[in-house]
mmCIF file of C-alpha atoms in Angstrom:
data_model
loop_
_atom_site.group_PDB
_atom_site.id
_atom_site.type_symbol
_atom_site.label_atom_id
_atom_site.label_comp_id
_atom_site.label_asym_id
_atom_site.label_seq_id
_atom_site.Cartn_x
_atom_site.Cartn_y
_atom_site.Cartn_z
ATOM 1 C CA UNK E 1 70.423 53.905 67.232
ATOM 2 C CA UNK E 2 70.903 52.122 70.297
ATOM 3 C CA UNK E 3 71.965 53.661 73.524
ATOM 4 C CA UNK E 4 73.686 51.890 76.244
ATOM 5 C CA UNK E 5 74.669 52.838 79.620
ATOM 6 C CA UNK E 6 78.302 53.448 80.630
ATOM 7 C CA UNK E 7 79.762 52.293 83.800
ATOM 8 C CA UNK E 8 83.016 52.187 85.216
ATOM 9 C CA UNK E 9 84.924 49.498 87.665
ATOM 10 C CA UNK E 10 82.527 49.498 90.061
ATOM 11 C CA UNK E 11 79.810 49.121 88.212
ATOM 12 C CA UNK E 12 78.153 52.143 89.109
ATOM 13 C CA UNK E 13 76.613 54.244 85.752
ATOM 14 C CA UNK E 14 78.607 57.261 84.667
ATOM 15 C CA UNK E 15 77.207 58.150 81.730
ATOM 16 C CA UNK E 16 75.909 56.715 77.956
ATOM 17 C CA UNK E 17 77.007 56.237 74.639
ATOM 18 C CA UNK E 18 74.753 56.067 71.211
ATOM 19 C CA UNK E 19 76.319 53.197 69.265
ATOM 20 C CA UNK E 20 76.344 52.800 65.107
ATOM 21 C CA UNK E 21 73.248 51.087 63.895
ATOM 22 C CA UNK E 22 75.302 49.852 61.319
ATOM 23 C CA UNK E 23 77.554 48.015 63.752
ATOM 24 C CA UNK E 24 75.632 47.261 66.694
ATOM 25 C CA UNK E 25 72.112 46.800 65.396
ATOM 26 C CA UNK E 26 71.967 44.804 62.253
ATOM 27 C CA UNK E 27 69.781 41.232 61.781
ATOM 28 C CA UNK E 28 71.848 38.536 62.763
ATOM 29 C CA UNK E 29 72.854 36.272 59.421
ATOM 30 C CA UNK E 30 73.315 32.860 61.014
ATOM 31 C CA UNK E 31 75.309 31.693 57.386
ATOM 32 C CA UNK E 32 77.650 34.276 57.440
ATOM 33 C CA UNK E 33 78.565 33.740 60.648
ATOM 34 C CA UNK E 34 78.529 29.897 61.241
ATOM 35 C CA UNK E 35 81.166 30.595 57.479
ATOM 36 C CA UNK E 36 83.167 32.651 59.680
ATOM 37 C CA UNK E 37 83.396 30.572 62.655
ATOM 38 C CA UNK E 38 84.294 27.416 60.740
ATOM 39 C CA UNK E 39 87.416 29.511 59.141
ATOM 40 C CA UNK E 40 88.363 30.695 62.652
ATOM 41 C CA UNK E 41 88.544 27.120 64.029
ATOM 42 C CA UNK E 42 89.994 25.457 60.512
ATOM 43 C CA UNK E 43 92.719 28.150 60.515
ATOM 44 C CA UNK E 44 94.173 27.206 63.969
ATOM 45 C CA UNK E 45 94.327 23.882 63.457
ATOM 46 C CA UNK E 46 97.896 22.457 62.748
ATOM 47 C CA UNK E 47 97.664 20.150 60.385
ATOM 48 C CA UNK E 48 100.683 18.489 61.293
ATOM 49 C CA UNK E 49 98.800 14.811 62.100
ATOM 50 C CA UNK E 50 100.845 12.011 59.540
ATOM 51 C CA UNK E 51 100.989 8.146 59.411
ATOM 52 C CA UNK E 52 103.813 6.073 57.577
ATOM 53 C CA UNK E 53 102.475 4.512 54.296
ATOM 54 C CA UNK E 54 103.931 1.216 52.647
ATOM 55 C CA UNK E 55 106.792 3.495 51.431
ATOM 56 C CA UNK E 56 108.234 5.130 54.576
ATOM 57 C CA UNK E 57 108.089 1.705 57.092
ATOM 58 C CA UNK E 58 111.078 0.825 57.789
ATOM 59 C CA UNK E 59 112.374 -2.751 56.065
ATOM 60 C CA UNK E 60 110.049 -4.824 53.842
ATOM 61 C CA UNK E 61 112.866 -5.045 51.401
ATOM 62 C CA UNK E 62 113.190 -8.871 50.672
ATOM 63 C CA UNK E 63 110.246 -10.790 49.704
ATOM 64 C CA UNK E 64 109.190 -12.680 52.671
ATOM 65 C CA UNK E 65 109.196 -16.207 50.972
ATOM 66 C CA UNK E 66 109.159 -17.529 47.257
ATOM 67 C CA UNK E 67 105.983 -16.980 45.414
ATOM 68 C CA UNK E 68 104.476 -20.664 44.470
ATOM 69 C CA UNK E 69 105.035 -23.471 46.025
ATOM 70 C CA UNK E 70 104.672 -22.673 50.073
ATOM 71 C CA UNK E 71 100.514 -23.109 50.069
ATOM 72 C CA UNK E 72 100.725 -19.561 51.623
ATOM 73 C CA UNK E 73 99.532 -16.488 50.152
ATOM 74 C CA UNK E 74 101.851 -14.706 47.899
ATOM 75 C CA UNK E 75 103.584 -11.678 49.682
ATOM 76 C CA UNK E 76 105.708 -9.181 48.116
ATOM 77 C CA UNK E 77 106.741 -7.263 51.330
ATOM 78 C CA UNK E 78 106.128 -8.424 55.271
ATOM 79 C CA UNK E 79 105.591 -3.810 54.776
ATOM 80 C CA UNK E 80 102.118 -4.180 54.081
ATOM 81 C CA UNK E 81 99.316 -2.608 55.135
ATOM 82 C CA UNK E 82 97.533 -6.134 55.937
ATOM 83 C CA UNK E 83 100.634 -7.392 58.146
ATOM 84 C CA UNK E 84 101.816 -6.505 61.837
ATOM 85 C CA UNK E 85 103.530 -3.563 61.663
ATOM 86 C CA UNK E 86 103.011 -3.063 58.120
ATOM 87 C CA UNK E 87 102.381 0.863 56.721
ATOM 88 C CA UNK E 88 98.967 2.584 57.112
ATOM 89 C CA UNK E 89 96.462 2.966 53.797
ATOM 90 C CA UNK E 90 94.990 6.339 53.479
ATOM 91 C CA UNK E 91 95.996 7.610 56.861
ATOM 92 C CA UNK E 92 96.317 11.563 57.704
ATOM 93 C CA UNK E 93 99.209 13.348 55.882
ATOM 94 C CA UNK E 94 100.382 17.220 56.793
ATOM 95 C CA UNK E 95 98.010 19.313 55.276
ATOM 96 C CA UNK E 96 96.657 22.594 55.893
ATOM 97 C CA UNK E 97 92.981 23.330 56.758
ATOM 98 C CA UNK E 98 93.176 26.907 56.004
ATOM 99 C CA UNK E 99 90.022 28.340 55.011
ATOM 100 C CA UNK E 100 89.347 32.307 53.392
ATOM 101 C CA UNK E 101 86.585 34.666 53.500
ATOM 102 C CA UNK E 102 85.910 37.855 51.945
ATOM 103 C CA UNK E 103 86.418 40.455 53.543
ATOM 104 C CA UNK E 104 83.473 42.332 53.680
ATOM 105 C CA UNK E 105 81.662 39.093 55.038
ATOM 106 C CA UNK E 106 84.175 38.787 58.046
ATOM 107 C CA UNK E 107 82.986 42.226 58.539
ATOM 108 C CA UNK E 108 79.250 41.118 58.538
ATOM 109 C CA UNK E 109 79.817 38.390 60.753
ATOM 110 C CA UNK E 110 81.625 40.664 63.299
ATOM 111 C CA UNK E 111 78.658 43.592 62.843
ATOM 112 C CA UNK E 112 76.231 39.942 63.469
ATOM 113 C CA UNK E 113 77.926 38.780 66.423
ATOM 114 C CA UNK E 114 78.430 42.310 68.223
ATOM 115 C CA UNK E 115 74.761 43.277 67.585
ATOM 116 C CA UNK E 116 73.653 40.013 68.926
ATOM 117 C CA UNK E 117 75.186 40.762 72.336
ATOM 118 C CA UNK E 118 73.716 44.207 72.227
ATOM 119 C CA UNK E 119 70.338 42.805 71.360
ATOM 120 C CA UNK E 120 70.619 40.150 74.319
ATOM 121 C CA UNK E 121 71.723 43.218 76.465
ATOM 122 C CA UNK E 122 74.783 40.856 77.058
ATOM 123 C CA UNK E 123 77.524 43.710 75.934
ATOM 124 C CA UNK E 124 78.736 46.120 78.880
ATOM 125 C CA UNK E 125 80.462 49.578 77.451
ATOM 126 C CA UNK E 126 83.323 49.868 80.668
ATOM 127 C CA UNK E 127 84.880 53.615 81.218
ATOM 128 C CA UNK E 128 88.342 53.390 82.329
ATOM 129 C CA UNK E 129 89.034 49.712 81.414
ATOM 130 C CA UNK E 130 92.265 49.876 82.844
ATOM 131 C CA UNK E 131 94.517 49.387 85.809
ATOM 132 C CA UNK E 132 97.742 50.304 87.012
ATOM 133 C CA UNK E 133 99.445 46.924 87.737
ATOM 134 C CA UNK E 134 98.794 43.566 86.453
ATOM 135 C CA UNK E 135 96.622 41.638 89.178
ATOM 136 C CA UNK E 136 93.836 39.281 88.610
ATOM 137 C CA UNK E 137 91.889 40.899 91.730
ATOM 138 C CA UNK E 138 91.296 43.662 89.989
ATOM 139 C CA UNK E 139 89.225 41.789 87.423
ATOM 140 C CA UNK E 140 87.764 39.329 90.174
ATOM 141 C CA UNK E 141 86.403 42.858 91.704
ATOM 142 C CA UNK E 142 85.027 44.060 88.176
ATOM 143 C CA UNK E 143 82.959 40.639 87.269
ATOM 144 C CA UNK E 144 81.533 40.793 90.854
ATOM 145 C CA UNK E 145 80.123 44.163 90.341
ATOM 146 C CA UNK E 146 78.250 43.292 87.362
ATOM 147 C CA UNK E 147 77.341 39.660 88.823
ATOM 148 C CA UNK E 148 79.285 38.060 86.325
ATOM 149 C CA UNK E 149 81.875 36.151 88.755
ATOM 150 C CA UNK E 150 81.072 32.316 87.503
ATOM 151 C CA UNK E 151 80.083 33.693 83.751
ATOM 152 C CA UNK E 152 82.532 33.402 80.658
ATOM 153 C CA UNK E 153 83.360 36.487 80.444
ATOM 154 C CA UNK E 154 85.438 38.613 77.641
ATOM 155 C CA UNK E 155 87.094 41.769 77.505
ATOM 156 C CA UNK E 156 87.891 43.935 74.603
ATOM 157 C CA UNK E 157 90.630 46.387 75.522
ATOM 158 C CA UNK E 158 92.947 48.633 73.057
ATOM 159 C CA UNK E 159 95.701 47.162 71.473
ATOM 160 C CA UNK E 160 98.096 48.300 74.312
ATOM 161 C CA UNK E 161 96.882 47.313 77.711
ATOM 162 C CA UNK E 162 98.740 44.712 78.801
ATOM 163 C CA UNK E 163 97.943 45.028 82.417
ATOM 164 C CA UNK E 164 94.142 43.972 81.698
ATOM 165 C CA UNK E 165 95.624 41.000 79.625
ATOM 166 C CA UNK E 166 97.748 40.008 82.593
ATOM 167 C CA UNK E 167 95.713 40.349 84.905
ATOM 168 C CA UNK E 168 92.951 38.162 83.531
ATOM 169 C CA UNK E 169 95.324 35.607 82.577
ATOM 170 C CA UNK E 170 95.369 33.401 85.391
ATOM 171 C CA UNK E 171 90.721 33.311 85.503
ATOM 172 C CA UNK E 172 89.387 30.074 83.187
ATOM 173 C CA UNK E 173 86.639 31.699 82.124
ATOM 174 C CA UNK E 174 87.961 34.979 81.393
ATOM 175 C CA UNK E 175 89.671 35.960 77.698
ATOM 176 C CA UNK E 176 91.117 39.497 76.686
ATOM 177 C CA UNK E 177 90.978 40.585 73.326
ATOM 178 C CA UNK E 178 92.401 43.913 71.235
ATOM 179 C CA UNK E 179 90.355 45.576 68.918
ATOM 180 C CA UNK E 180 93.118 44.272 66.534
ATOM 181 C CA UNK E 181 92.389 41.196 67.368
ATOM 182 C CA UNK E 182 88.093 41.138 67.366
ATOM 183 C CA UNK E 183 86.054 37.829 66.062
ATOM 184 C CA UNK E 184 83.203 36.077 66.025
ATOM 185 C CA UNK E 185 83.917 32.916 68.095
ATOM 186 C CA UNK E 186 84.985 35.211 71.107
ATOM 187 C CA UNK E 187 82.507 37.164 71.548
ATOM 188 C CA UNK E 188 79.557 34.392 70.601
ATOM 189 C CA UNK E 189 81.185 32.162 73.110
ATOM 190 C CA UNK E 190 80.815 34.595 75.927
ATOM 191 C CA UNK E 191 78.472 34.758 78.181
ATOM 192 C CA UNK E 192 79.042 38.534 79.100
ATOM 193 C CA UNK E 193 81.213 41.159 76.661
ATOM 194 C CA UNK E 194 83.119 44.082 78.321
ATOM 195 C CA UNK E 195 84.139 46.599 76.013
ATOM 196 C CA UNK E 196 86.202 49.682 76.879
ATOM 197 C CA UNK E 197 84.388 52.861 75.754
ATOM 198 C CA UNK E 198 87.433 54.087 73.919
ATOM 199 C CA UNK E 199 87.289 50.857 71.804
ATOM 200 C CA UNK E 200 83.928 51.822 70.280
ATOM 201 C CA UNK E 201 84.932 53.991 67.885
ATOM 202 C CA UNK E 202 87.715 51.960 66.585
ATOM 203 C CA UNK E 203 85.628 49.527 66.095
ATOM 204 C CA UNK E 204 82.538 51.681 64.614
ATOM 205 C CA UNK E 205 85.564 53.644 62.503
ATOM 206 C CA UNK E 206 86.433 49.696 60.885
ATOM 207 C CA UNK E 207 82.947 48.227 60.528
ATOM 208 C CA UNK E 208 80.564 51.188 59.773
#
């Protein structure tokens, strides 16, 4: 099983913690995980993109001249997609782009994803991820004791600690997740993954 060390705000060690092998140390499965990123991103798409066809253009209602007899091309409707101003053919309509997984693959893909940061020795377990007030100094002072001040960085917290969600709000590079709320994209789009050591076992209690 693999062991990492603990450390708290500061950075300095305080400890160490045994993690699952069946969460934290599995081969990565690039399909499984490339299936669950694509749902991630499909589902949060809109899907509320839509162009006017023939139909909904306003006017169009007479025919713009008689059909023989002009030596111009017979038109039905000055609505058509080949005149100014005419509707669009084939153009986006409101759909959605929701995609589904099983479950027990979302589950792969998040056992993939966390043992890949574990493998890179890119996941940090944090004691005490927590602070009294919301300020985003207190994270500034975190990612510069682990040297991690210009990296993306995210946090997994429990599902009520607002302050660490608040206080990392205003930092670009910085995201806050719940346990609740753990995927794929996050954590593979990080450059460094902070995870409060009371989180583990919820997570190991889900996954294992």
């Amino acid at each position: 099983m693999p062991k990492l060390s603990v450390y708290n705000l500061s950075g300095e060690i305080t400890g160490e913690i045994e993690l699952n092998d069946i969460v934290f140390g599995v081969e990565f499965n690039e399909a499984v995980v490339h299936q669950a990123i694509v749902m991630q991103l499909a589902n949060q798409r809109q899907g509320t993109a839509a162009t006017k066809t023939r139909g909904f253009v306003r006017g169009g209602g007479r025919k713009p001249w008689k059909q023989k007899g002009t030596g111009r091309a017979r038109s039905g409707s000055n609505r058509s997609p080949v005149w100014v101003g005419g509707g669009t053919t084939f153009g986006p309509q409101p759909r959605s782009y929701a995609k589904k997984m099983p479950r027990q693959a979302r589950r792969l893909a998040l056992r993939c994803a966390l043992s890949a940061k574990v493998a890179a020795n890119e996941l940090v377990v944090i004691e005490g991820l927590n602070f009294d007030a919301p300020k985003t100094k207190n994270v500034a002072n975190m990612l510069n004791a682990f040297d991690a001040k210009d990296a993306k960085a995210l946090l997994i917290t429990g599902v009520d600690n607002v302050n660490v969600e608040l206080s990392a709000h205003n930092m670009p590079k910085v995201a806050t997740i719940s346990n609740m709320g753990l995927n794929c994209y996050d954590i593979l789009n990080s450059d460094k993954v902070f995870l409060a050591k009371e989180v583990v076992e919820k997570i190991e209690e889900v996954l294992a």
